[in-house]
Amino acid sequence: MLRITVHLRDEWLLIPCTDPSLHVCWLGSEAISRYTTSYPKREIQADSTFRIRRCVDGGLLSLEDPIKDVLQDNDFIELVIQGDQWMPKQMDLIKSKSVHMSTCLFSMLKWISLDGNSLTTGDLLGLGKVIHLSEVLSSVMVYGVNTGFGNFAQTRIPNDQLKELQDNVIRSHSAGVGAPLSPERTRMLLALRINVLAKGFSGVSMETLNAIVAAFNASCLSWVPEQGTVGASGDLAPLAHLVLGLMGEGVMWSPQSGWADARAVLEGHGLTPLILKPKEGLALINGTQMITALGVEAVERAQAIARQADIIAALTIQTLKGTPKAFDPDIHAVRPQQGQVEVAWRLRSVLHSDVFHSEISVKGGERVQDAYTLRCCPQVHGVANDTIAFVKKILTTELNSATDNPLVFAERGITISGGNFHGEYPAKALDFLAIGVHELANISERRIERLCNPSLSELPAFLVKNGGLNSGFMIAHCTAAALVSENKVLCHPSSVDSLSTSAGTEDHVSMGGWAARKALRVVQHVEQVLAIELLAACQALEFHRPLKTTPPLEKVYGLVRSVVR
């Protein structure tokens, strides 16, 4: 039996072919049938005509040919419906010339300039399809070019061993452990490394950069273990693994191949392994890109959940018949912390007011004041928002910084060894992010307790009618409590630790890799706790029916009920 993978409108479909004597036309019809079954809202007319080509070389296939004559097991093909467009051919895009002294990231909808100066956290998280390069400055040979590395910096390497030196630094530094980064995170890591090289201070050849870009565009991504970096000299181990696959060693992943031998993956996409030139091995592995890439995902997700936290809290305040008086603008004007003012505004915009009326508030009356978990949302949520903004500023600078060593200053004609690879900036910022965003879960868990506790909520215990027969939200609240407790440990800052490495040469490090990884875990836990509060608040609202809350909060309730009964 042959297994053929078909690309159809941004989806990959695995089609088993038990009878290889069938024609290619059958393969296309089967792919369309499976696509429309899986995605019923994405209509394809039954009588649509289509064309098929191989992914590897773009060769068109005749629909009348027997499958066994033109395809092999595990081949990849692309099917295009009449009126649609083919995917761009990878190498054609790479070979085209740029009119700007910059790097550009191309998506099917827009170009994003990668000039080493203007990449944003949002750009990196929402990567486009294709990178396009123009020019990068070349290097003067010094540290890491014709010398050893770290404690061997004073050892000069003979000219006939310079290529071996670059290969060896990649192999020897590929010493990480643990689970691999996901393909999405590895893709971010690779794009960020290209952006840093585009600044022109690293000293790599266009031939090498074009090869890296070709791998990115084909989504040929190396196996990068998540553990092993101490965050100075940059993220050496993970970045070495990133380059090792590009050299055709170890394993790689692509949408077409899954995890497989790196050389086979590259060759299957018409690519050749990297051949490193002097300085290039060090230039490709010295920097803070893994800390920053993971940090970008953490801060973008934190920003999203922080905004959602305000709306979820408002729904809880409403179901507990809380008062909006504590969100009066005059209160926050006399303590004008930016995040606090913005959160109070968001709460006012969805709670009972002259603009939006709530039947629950009108009937239930108003208290003089509420518990802190309701009343102090602007103050607690606000500082989380300000923390996120601070961290985002630090990371945006880091995204567009030259963080390798040594750095090449071509206009001055010199190469200088420095310390921009040290990850203390993103490490400290991400430790701060974990502490700041955790508080959203901490206060949310206390609100869940108030919703579930009948002595505090005036609602049925654990938000269930038949208590005893059903446990309601009892254990959902336990889950929230468990996640918050885990976060308390994860919020211990990793950047307060430092262990000397490389025989005392690298005698202070940032531990930024762990700062980034645990910040992501904290954010994930915050998302989960707030999801539990959202479900509990919607359940609490059921006990106020037939009364309605404000129109904006009814919209939130309707959205939840569209996926959760």
Coordinates of C-alpha atoms in Angstrom, one line a residue:
M1 CA 0.0 0.0 0.0
L2 CA 1.2 3.5 -0.9
R3 CA 0.8 6.4 1.4
I4 CA 0.7 9.8 -0.4
T5 CA 0.5 13.1 1.4
V6 CA -1.6 15.7 -0.4
H7 CA -1.4 19.5 0.2
L8 CA -4.8 21.1 -0.4
R9 CA -5.6 24.7 0.6
D10 CA -3.1 25.0 3.5
E11 CA -4.0 21.5 4.8
W12 CA -2.0 18.2 4.6
L13 CA -4.0 15.0 4.0
L14 CA -2.5 11.5 4.2
I15 CA -4.2 9.3 1.6
P16 CA -3.7 5.6 1.8
C17 CA -3.7 4.0 -1.7
T18 CA -4.5 0.2 -1.5
D19 CA -4.6 -0.1 -5.3
P20 CA -1.6 1.7 -6.9
S21 CA -3.0 0.9 -10.3
L22 CA -5.6 3.6 -9.8
H23 CA -5.1 6.8 -11.7
V24 CA -3.8 10.0 -10.3
C25 CA -7.3 11.5 -10.8
W26 CA -8.6 9.1 -8.2
L27 CA -6.1 10.4 -5.7
G28 CA -7.2 14.0 -6.3
S29 CA -10.9 13.1 -5.9
E30 CA -10.2 11.2 -2.7
A31 CA -8.2 14.1 -1.3
I32 CA -11.1 16.5 -2.1
S33 CA -13.6 14.1 -0.5
R34 CA -11.6 13.8 2.7
Y35 CA -11.0 17.6 2.8
T36 CA -14.7 18.5 2.5
T37 CA -15.6 15.9 5.1
S38 CA -13.1 17.3 7.6
Y39 CA -13.9 21.0 6.8
P40 CA -17.5 21.1 5.7
K41 CA -17.6 24.9 5.9
R42 CA -14.9 25.2 3.2
E43 CA -16.9 24.3 0.2
I44 CA -15.4 22.8 -3.0
Q45 CA -17.8 22.3 -5.9
A46 CA -18.3 18.6 -6.8
D47 CA -17.5 19.2 -10.4
S48 CA -14.4 21.3 -9.8
T49 CA -11.4 20.6 -12.0
F50 CA -7.9 20.3 -10.5
R51 CA -4.2 19.9 -11.2
I52 CA -1.6 18.0 -9.3
R53 CA 2.2 18.4 -9.1
R54 CA 5.0 16.9 -7.0
C55 CA 6.2 19.0 -4.1
V56 CA 9.9 18.2 -4.5
D57 CA 10.5 19.4 -8.0
G58 CA 7.1 21.0 -9.0
G59 CA 6.6 18.4 -11.8
L60 CA 3.0 18.3 -13.1
L61 CA 1.3 14.9 -13.1
S62 CA -1.1 13.6 -15.7
L63 CA -4.4 12.7 -14.1
E64 CA -4.6 9.7 -16.4
D65 CA -1.3 8.1 -15.2
P66 CA -1.4 5.2 -12.9
I67 CA -0.3 6.2 -9.4
K68 CA 2.4 3.5 -9.2
D69 CA 4.1 4.8 -12.4
V70 CA 4.6 8.4 -11.1
L71 CA 4.6 8.3 -7.3
Q72 CA 6.3 6.3 -4.6
D73 CA 5.4 5.5 -1.0
N74 CA 5.5 8.7 1.3
D75 CA 5.7 11.1 -1.7
F76 CA 4.2 14.6 -1.3
I77 CA 2.0 16.2 -3.9
E78 CA 0.1 19.5 -4.2
L79 CA -3.5 19.7 -5.5
V80 CA -4.8 23.0 -6.8
I81 CA -8.5 23.5 -7.6
Q82 CA -9.3 25.6 -10.6
G83 CA -9.2 29.3 -9.6
D84 CA -6.7 28.7 -6.8
Q85 CA -2.9 29.3 -7.0
W86 CA 0.1 27.1 -6.6
M87 CA 2.3 27.5 -3.6
P88 CA 5.3 29.6 -4.5
K89 CA 8.3 27.5 -5.5
Q90 CA 10.8 27.8 -2.7
M91 CA 14.0 28.3 -4.7
D92 CA 12.5 30.7 -7.1
L93 CA 11.7 33.1 -4.3
I94 CA 15.1 32.7 -2.6
K95 CA 17.0 33.4 -5.8
S96 CA 15.1 36.6 -6.6
K97 CA 16.8 39.9 -5.8
S98 CA 15.9 42.4 -3.1
V99 CA 15.7 46.1 -3.7
H100 CA 16.3 46.9 -0.1
M101 CA 19.4 46.5 2.1
S102 CA 17.3 44.3 4.4
T103 CA 15.7 40.9 4.9
C104 CA 12.0 40.5 4.3
L105 CA 9.6 37.9 5.6
F106 CA 6.9 37.2 3.1
S107 CA 3.4 35.9 3.8
M108 CA 0.7 35.3 1.3
L109 CA -0.9 38.5 2.5
K110 CA 2.0 40.9 3.3
W111 CA 5.7 41.5 3.5
I112 CA 7.3 42.1 6.9
S113 CA 10.7 43.8 6.8
L114 CA 13.4 42.0 8.6
D115 CA 16.2 44.6 8.7
G116 CA 17.5 43.7 12.1
N117 CA 16.0 46.8 13.6
S118 CA 12.2 46.8 13.4
L119 CA 10.9 43.2 14.2
T120 CA 8.1 43.2 16.7
T121 CA 7.0 40.5 19.1
G122 CA 3.7 40.2 17.2
D123 CA 5.6 39.8 13.9
L124 CA 7.7 37.0 15.3
L125 CA 4.8 35.1 16.8
G126 CA 2.7 35.4 13.6
L127 CA 5.5 34.3 11.1
G128 CA 4.8 34.6 7.4
K129 CA 5.8 32.1 4.8
V130 CA 9.1 33.1 3.1
I131 CA 12.2 35.0 4.1
H132 CA 14.1 36.9 1.4
L133 CA 17.7 38.1 1.8
S134 CA 19.8 40.8 0.2
E135 CA 23.2 41.6 1.7
V136 CA 25.2 41.0 4.9
L137 CA 28.6 42.4 5.8
S138 CA 31.6 40.2 5.9
S139 CA 34.0 39.5 8.8
V140 CA 37.5 40.2 9.9
M141 CA 39.1 37.0 11.3
V142 CA 39.8 37.0 15.0
Y143 CA 38.3 35.2 18.1
G144 CA 36.5 32.0 17.0
V145 CA 37.9 32.4 13.4
N146 CA 41.4 31.3 13.9
T147 CA 41.4 30.6 17.6
G148 CA 39.7 28.2 19.9
F149 CA 36.6 29.0 22.0
G150 CA 35.9 29.9 25.6
N151 CA 38.9 28.9 27.7
F152 CA 40.8 28.0 24.5
A153 CA 40.6 31.6 23.2
Q154 CA 44.4 32.0 23.3
T155 CA 45.0 28.8 21.2
R156 CA 45.7 29.7 17.6
I157 CA 44.4 27.2 14.9
P158 CA 46.4 26.6 11.7
N159 CA 44.8 27.8 8.5
D160 CA 44.3 24.3 7.1
Q161 CA 42.1 23.4 10.1
L162 CA 39.8 26.5 10.0
K163 CA 36.9 24.7 8.4
E164 CA 37.2 21.8 10.8
L165 CA 37.2 24.3 13.6
Q166 CA 33.8 25.7 12.6
D167 CA 32.3 22.2 12.2
N168 CA 33.7 21.1 15.5
V169 CA 32.3 24.0 17.5
I170 CA 28.8 23.0 16.2
R171 CA 29.2 19.3 17.0
S172 CA 30.8 19.8 20.4
H173 CA 28.3 22.4 21.5
S174 CA 25.3 20.2 20.4
A175 CA 25.1 18.9 24.0
G176 CA 21.6 19.8 25.1
V177 CA 19.1 17.4 26.6
G178 CA 15.3 17.1 27.1
A179 CA 12.3 17.3 24.8
P180 CA 12.7 19.1 21.5
L181 CA 11.2 22.5 20.9
S182 CA 8.0 22.3 18.8
P183 CA 8.4 23.0 15.1
E184 CA 6.6 26.3 15.6
R185 CA 9.1 27.4 18.3
T186 CA 12.0 26.2 16.3
R187 CA 10.8 28.2 13.3
M188 CA 10.6 31.3 15.5
L189 CA 14.2 30.6 16.7
L190 CA 15.5 30.2 13.2
A191 CA 13.7 33.4 12.0
L192 CA 15.1 35.4 14.9
R193 CA 18.6 34.2 14.3
I194 CA 18.3 35.3 10.6
N195 CA 17.0 38.7 11.8
V196 CA 20.0 39.2 14.0
L197 CA 22.4 38.2 11.3
A198 CA 20.7 40.7 9.0
K199 CA 22.1 43.6 11.1
G200 CA 25.4 42.9 9.4
F201 CA 27.7 42.7 12.5
S202 CA 28.1 38.9 12.5
G203 CA 30.3 38.2 9.5
V204 CA 28.6 35.4 7.6
S205 CA 28.5 34.8 3.8
M206 CA 25.5 35.2 1.6
E207 CA 25.9 31.6 0.5
T208 CA 25.4 30.4 4.1
L209 CA 22.5 32.8 4.8
N210 CA 20.8 31.8 1.6
A211 CA 21.1 28.1 2.6
I212 CA 19.6 28.9 6.1
V213 CA 16.7 30.9 4.4
A214 CA 16.0 28.0 2.0
A215 CA 15.7 25.6 5.0
F216 CA 13.4 28.1 6.8
N217 CA 11.2 28.5 3.7
A218 CA 10.9 24.8 3.3
S219 CA 10.2 24.4 7.1
C220 CA 13.1 22.1 7.4
L221 CA 13.7 22.5 11.2
S222 CA 16.4 20.9 13.3
W223 CA 15.9 18.9 16.5
V224 CA 16.6 21.5 19.3
P225 CA 16.4 20.2 22.9
E226 CA 15.0 22.7 25.3
Q227 CA 17.5 22.2 28.1
G228 CA 21.2 23.0 28.2
T229 CA 21.6 26.8 27.9
V230 CA 22.9 28.9 30.9
G231 CA 22.1 32.1 28.9
A232 CA 25.8 33.2 28.4
S233 CA 27.6 33.0 26.0
G234 CA 24.2 33.2 24.7
D235 CA 22.1 30.0 24.0
L236 CA 25.1 27.9 22.8
A237 CA 23.7 24.4 23.1
P238 CA 20.2 25.0 21.5
L239 CA 21.6 27.2 18.7
A240 CA 24.3 24.6 18.0
H241 CA 21.6 21.9 17.6
L242 CA 19.7 24.4 15.3
V243 CA 22.8 24.6 13.0
L244 CA 23.7 20.9 13.3
G245 CA 20.6 19.9 11.4
L246 CA 21.4 22.5 8.7
M247 CA 24.8 20.8 8.3
G248 CA 22.9 17.6 7.5
E249 CA 23.7 15.9 10.8
G250 CA 21.3 14.7 13.5
V251 CA 17.6 14.8 12.8
M252 CA 15.2 17.4 11.3
W253 CA 11.5 17.9 10.9
S254 CA 9.4 19.1 8.0
P255 CA 5.7 19.0 7.3
Q256 CA 6.3 16.5 4.5
S257 CA 8.8 14.2 6.3
G258 CA 8.1 14.4 10.0
W259 CA 11.2 13.7 12.1
A260 CA 13.9 12.0 10.0
D261 CA 17.6 12.0 9.2
A262 CA 18.7 15.6 8.6
R263 CA 20.5 15.0 5.4
A264 CA 17.6 13.1 3.9
V265 CA 15.2 15.8 4.9
L266 CA 17.3 18.5 3.3
E267 CA 17.9 16.5 0.1
G268 CA 14.2 15.6 -0.1
H269 CA 13.5 19.4 -0.4
G270 CA 16.2 20.0 -2.9
L271 CA 18.6 21.6 -0.4
T272 CA 22.2 20.9 0.4
P273 CA 23.8 20.8 3.9
L274 CA 25.6 23.9 5.1
I275 CA 29.4 24.2 4.5
L276 CA 30.6 26.6 7.2
K277 CA 33.3 29.2 6.4
P278 CA 35.7 30.8 8.9
K279 CA 33.8 32.6 11.8
E280 CA 30.4 31.2 10.7
G281 CA 30.1 28.4 13.3
L282 CA 30.5 30.9 16.1
A283 CA 28.3 33.5 14.4
L284 CA 25.4 31.1 14.2
I285 CA 25.4 29.9 17.8
N286 CA 26.4 32.9 19.9
G287 CA 23.3 34.9 21.0
T288 CA 20.2 35.1 23.1
Q289 CA 17.7 33.9 20.5
M290 CA 16.2 30.9 22.3
I291 CA 15.6 33.0 25.5
T292 CA 14.0 35.7 23.4
A293 CA 12.0 33.5 21.1
L294 CA 10.3 31.6 24.0
G295 CA 10.0 34.9 25.8
V296 CA 8.1 36.5 22.9
E297 CA 5.6 33.7 22.9
A298 CA 5.2 34.1 26.7
V299 CA 4.7 37.9 26.6
E300 CA 2.3 37.8 23.7
R301 CA 0.2 35.1 25.3
A302 CA 0.4 37.0 28.6
Q303 CA -0.9 40.1 27.0
A304 CA -3.9 38.2 25.5
I305 CA -4.9 36.5 28.7
A306 CA -4.5 39.7 30.7
R307 CA -7.1 41.4 28.5
Q308 CA -9.4 38.4 28.8
A309 CA -8.9 38.4 32.6
D310 CA -10.7 41.8 32.9
I311 CA -13.8 40.5 31.1
I312 CA -13.8 37.3 33.0
A313 CA -13.5 39.2 36.3
A314 CA -16.4 41.4 35.2
L315 CA -18.6 38.4 34.6
T316 CA -17.8 37.1 38.1
I317 CA -18.4 40.5 39.7
Q318 CA -21.8 40.5 38.0
T319 CA -22.9 37.0 39.0
L320 CA -21.8 37.8 42.6
K321 CA -23.9 41.0 42.5
G322 CA -20.8 43.1 43.0
T323 CA -20.8 46.9 42.8
P324 CA -19.1 48.9 40.0
K325 CA -18.5 51.9 42.3
A326 CA -14.9 50.8 43.0
F327 CA -14.2 51.4 39.3
D328 CA -15.2 55.1 39.3
P329 CA -12.8 57.1 37.2
D330 CA -12.1 59.6 40.0
I331 CA -10.8 56.9 42.3
H332 CA -8.2 55.9 39.7
A333 CA -7.4 59.4 38.6
V334 CA -5.9 60.2 42.0
R335 CA -3.6 57.1 41.7
P336 CA -2.9 57.3 37.9
Q337 CA -1.0 54.1 37.4
Q338 CA -1.5 53.3 33.7
G339 CA -2.5 49.7 34.0
Q340 CA -4.8 50.4 36.9
V341 CA -6.6 53.1 35.0
E342 CA -7.0 50.9 31.8
V343 CA -8.4 47.9 33.8
A344 CA -10.9 50.1 35.6
W345 CA -12.0 51.5 32.2
R346 CA -12.4 48.1 30.8
L347 CA -14.5 46.9 33.8
R348 CA -16.7 50.0 33.6
S349 CA -17.2 49.4 29.8
V350 CA -18.9 46.1 30.3
L351 CA -20.6 46.3 33.8
H352 CA -24.0 48.0 34.7
S353 CA -24.0 51.7 33.7
D354 CA -26.1 54.3 31.9
V355 CA -24.9 52.8 28.6
F356 CA -25.4 49.1 29.4
H357 CA -28.1 48.0 31.8
S358 CA -28.0 44.8 33.8
E359 CA -31.3 43.3 35.1
I360 CA -29.2 41.5 37.8
S361 CA -27.8 44.7 39.1
V362 CA -31.1 46.5 39.1
K363 CA -32.9 43.8 41.0
G364 CA -30.1 42.8 43.3
G365 CA -29.2 46.3 44.5
E366 CA -25.6 47.4 45.3
R367 CA -23.3 46.7 48.2
V368 CA -21.3 49.5 49.8
Q369 CA -18.1 47.6 49.0
D370 CA -17.0 44.1 47.9
A371 CA -14.2 41.7 48.9
Y372 CA -10.7 42.6 47.6
T373 CA -10.8 40.0 44.9
L374 CA -13.6 41.9 43.2
R375 CA -13.0 45.5 44.4
C376 CA -9.2 45.5 43.7
C377 CA -9.2 44.1 40.2
P378 CA -7.8 47.3 38.7
Q379 CA -4.9 47.5 41.1
V380 CA -4.0 43.8 40.8
H381 CA -4.7 43.3 37.1
G382 CA -3.2 46.7 36.4
V383 CA 0.3 46.0 37.6
A384 CA 0.2 42.7 35.6
N385 CA -0.6 44.8 32.5
D386 CA 2.2 47.2 33.2
T387 CA 4.7 44.4 33.8
I388 CA 3.8 42.9 30.4
A389 CA 4.3 46.3 28.7
F390 CA 7.8 46.6 30.4
V391 CA 8.8 43.1 29.4
K392 CA 7.6 43.6 25.8
K393 CA 9.8 46.7 25.5
I394 CA 12.9 44.8 26.7
L395 CA 12.2 41.9 24.3
T396 CA 11.5 44.1 21.4
T397 CA 15.0 45.7 21.8
E398 CA 16.5 42.2 22.2
L399 CA 14.8 41.0 19.0
N400 CA 16.7 43.6 17.0
S401 CA 20.0 43.5 18.7
A402 CA 23.4 42.0 17.6
T403 CA 24.0 39.5 20.4
D404 CA 26.8 37.4 19.1
N405 CA 30.6 37.6 19.7
P406 CA 32.9 38.9 18.3
L407 CA 31.1 41.7 16.5
V408 CA 32.3 43.0 13.1
F409 CA 32.4 46.8 12.6
A410 CA 33.2 47.0 8.9
E411 CA 33.2 50.8 8.7
R412 CA 35.9 50.9 11.3
G413 CA 37.7 47.9 9.9
I414 CA 37.8 46.1 13.2
T415 CA 36.3 43.1 15.0
I416 CA 35.7 43.4 18.8
S417 CA 35.0 40.8 21.4
G418 CA 32.4 41.9 23.9
G419 CA 29.5 40.6 26.0
N420 CA 26.2 41.3 24.1
F421 CA 25.6 37.5 24.3
H422 CA 24.9 37.8 28.0
G423 CA 21.2 37.0 28.6
E424 CA 20.7 39.0 31.8
Y425 CA 18.3 41.5 30.2
P426 CA 15.7 39.0 28.9
A427 CA 16.3 36.7 31.9
K428 CA 15.4 39.3 34.4
A429 CA 12.5 40.6 32.3
L430 CA 11.0 37.1 32.0
D431 CA 11.4 36.3 35.7
F432 CA 9.5 39.6 36.3
L433 CA 6.8 38.5 33.7
A434 CA 6.2 35.2 35.5
I435 CA 5.8 37.0 38.9
G436 CA 3.5 39.7 37.4
V437 CA 1.2 37.6 35.3
H438 CA 0.9 34.9 38.0
E439 CA -1.1 37.3 40.1
L440 CA -3.9 37.1 37.5
A441 CA -4.3 33.4 38.4
N442 CA -3.8 34.0 42.1
I443 CA -6.7 36.4 42.3
S444 CA -8.8 34.4 39.8
E445 CA -8.6 31.3 42.0
R446 CA -9.9 33.3 44.9
R447 CA -12.9 34.5 42.8
I448 CA -13.6 30.8 41.8
E449 CA -13.7 30.0 45.5
R450 CA -16.2 32.8 46.1
L451 CA -18.4 31.4 43.2
C452 CA -18.3 27.9 44.6
N453 CA -18.8 28.7 48.3
P454 CA -22.5 29.2 49.1
S455 CA -21.7 31.3 52.2
L456 CA -19.9 33.8 50.0
S457 CA -22.0 33.7 46.7
E458 CA -25.6 33.2 47.7
L459 CA -25.6 30.5 45.0
P460 CA -25.9 26.7 45.2
A461 CA -22.8 25.0 46.5
F462 CA -20.2 24.3 43.8
L463 CA -22.7 25.8 41.3
V464 CA -24.8 22.6 40.9
K465 CA -28.5 22.1 41.5
N466 CA -28.4 18.5 42.8
G467 CA -25.5 18.7 45.3
G468 CA -24.3 15.3 46.5
L469 CA -25.6 13.5 43.4
N470 CA -23.3 15.9 41.4
S471 CA -20.1 17.5 42.6
G472 CA -20.4 20.5 40.3
F473 CA -17.3 22.8 40.2
M474 CA -15.7 21.3 43.3
I475 CA -12.8 19.6 41.6
A476 CA -12.5 22.3 38.9
H477 CA -11.7 24.7 41.8
C478 CA -9.2 22.1 43.2
T479 CA -7.4 22.1 39.8
A480 CA -7.2 25.9 39.8
A481 CA -5.7 25.8 43.3
A482 CA -3.2 23.2 42.2
L483 CA -2.1 25.3 39.3
V484 CA -1.7 28.4 41.4
S485 CA 0.4 26.5 43.9
E486 CA 2.7 25.2 41.1
N487 CA 3.1 28.8 39.9
K488 CA 4.3 29.9 43.3
V489 CA 7.3 27.7 42.9
L490 CA 7.8 28.5 39.2
C491 CA 7.9 32.2 40.0
H492 CA 11.1 31.9 42.0
P493 CA 13.5 33.9 39.7
S494 CA 16.0 31.8 37.8
S495 CA 18.2 34.8 37.1
V496 CA 19.3 35.2 40.7
D497 CA 21.4 32.0 40.2
S498 CA 24.7 31.9 38.4
L499 CA 27.2 29.0 38.0
S500 CA 30.7 29.5 36.6
T501 CA 31.4 27.5 33.3
S502 CA 34.1 27.1 30.8
A503 CA 36.9 26.7 33.4
G504 CA 36.1 30.1 34.9
T505 CA 36.2 32.1 31.6
E506 CA 32.4 32.4 31.6
D507 CA 32.1 33.0 35.3
H508 CA 28.7 34.7 35.5
V509 CA 25.7 33.5 33.5
S510 CA 22.0 34.5 33.3
M511 CA 20.1 31.2 33.4
G512 CA 17.7 32.9 31.0
G513 CA 16.7 29.7 29.2
W514 CA 15.0 28.4 32.3
A515 CA 13.5 31.9 32.9
A516 CA 11.9 31.8 29.5
R517 CA 10.6 28.2 29.8
K518 CA 9.1 28.6 33.2
A519 CA 7.5 31.9 32.2
L520 CA 5.7 30.0 29.4
R521 CA 4.5 27.4 31.9
V522 CA 3.3 30.2 34.3
V523 CA 1.4 31.8 31.4
Q524 CA -0.2 28.5 30.4
H525 CA -1.3 27.9 34.0
V526 CA -2.8 31.4 34.1
E527 CA -4.7 30.7 30.9
Q528 CA -6.1 27.5 32.5
V529 CA -7.1 29.0 35.8
L530 CA -8.9 31.9 34.0
A531 CA -10.7 29.4 31.7
I532 CA -12.0 27.6 34.8
E533 CA -13.2 31.0 36.2
L534 CA -15.0 31.8 32.9
L535 CA -16.8 28.4 33.0
A536 CA -17.8 28.9 36.6
A537 CA -19.0 32.5 36.0
C538 CA -21.2 31.4 33.1
Q539 CA -22.6 28.5 35.2
A540 CA -23.3 31.0 38.0
L541 CA -25.2 33.2 35.6
E542 CA -27.6 30.3 34.9
F543 CA -28.9 30.7 38.5
H544 CA -29.9 34.3 37.8
R545 CA -32.1 33.5 34.9
P546 CA -34.4 34.8 33.5
L547 CA -32.6 38.0 34.4
K548 CA -30.0 39.2 32.0
T549 CA -26.6 40.8 32.5
T550 CA -25.3 43.7 30.3
P551 CA -25.3 43.1 26.5
P552 CA -21.4 42.8 26.3
L553 CA -21.4 40.1 29.0
E554 CA -24.3 38.3 27.4
K555 CA -22.2 38.2 24.3
V556 CA -19.4 36.6 26.3
Y557 CA -21.8 34.1 27.8
G558 CA -23.2 33.3 24.3
L559 CA -19.7 32.7 23.0
V560 CA -18.9 30.2 25.8
R561 CA -22.2 28.4 25.4
S562 CA -21.5 28.0 21.7
V563 CA -18.8 25.5 22.6
V564 CA -19.7 24.4 26.2
R565 CA -23.2 23.5 27.3

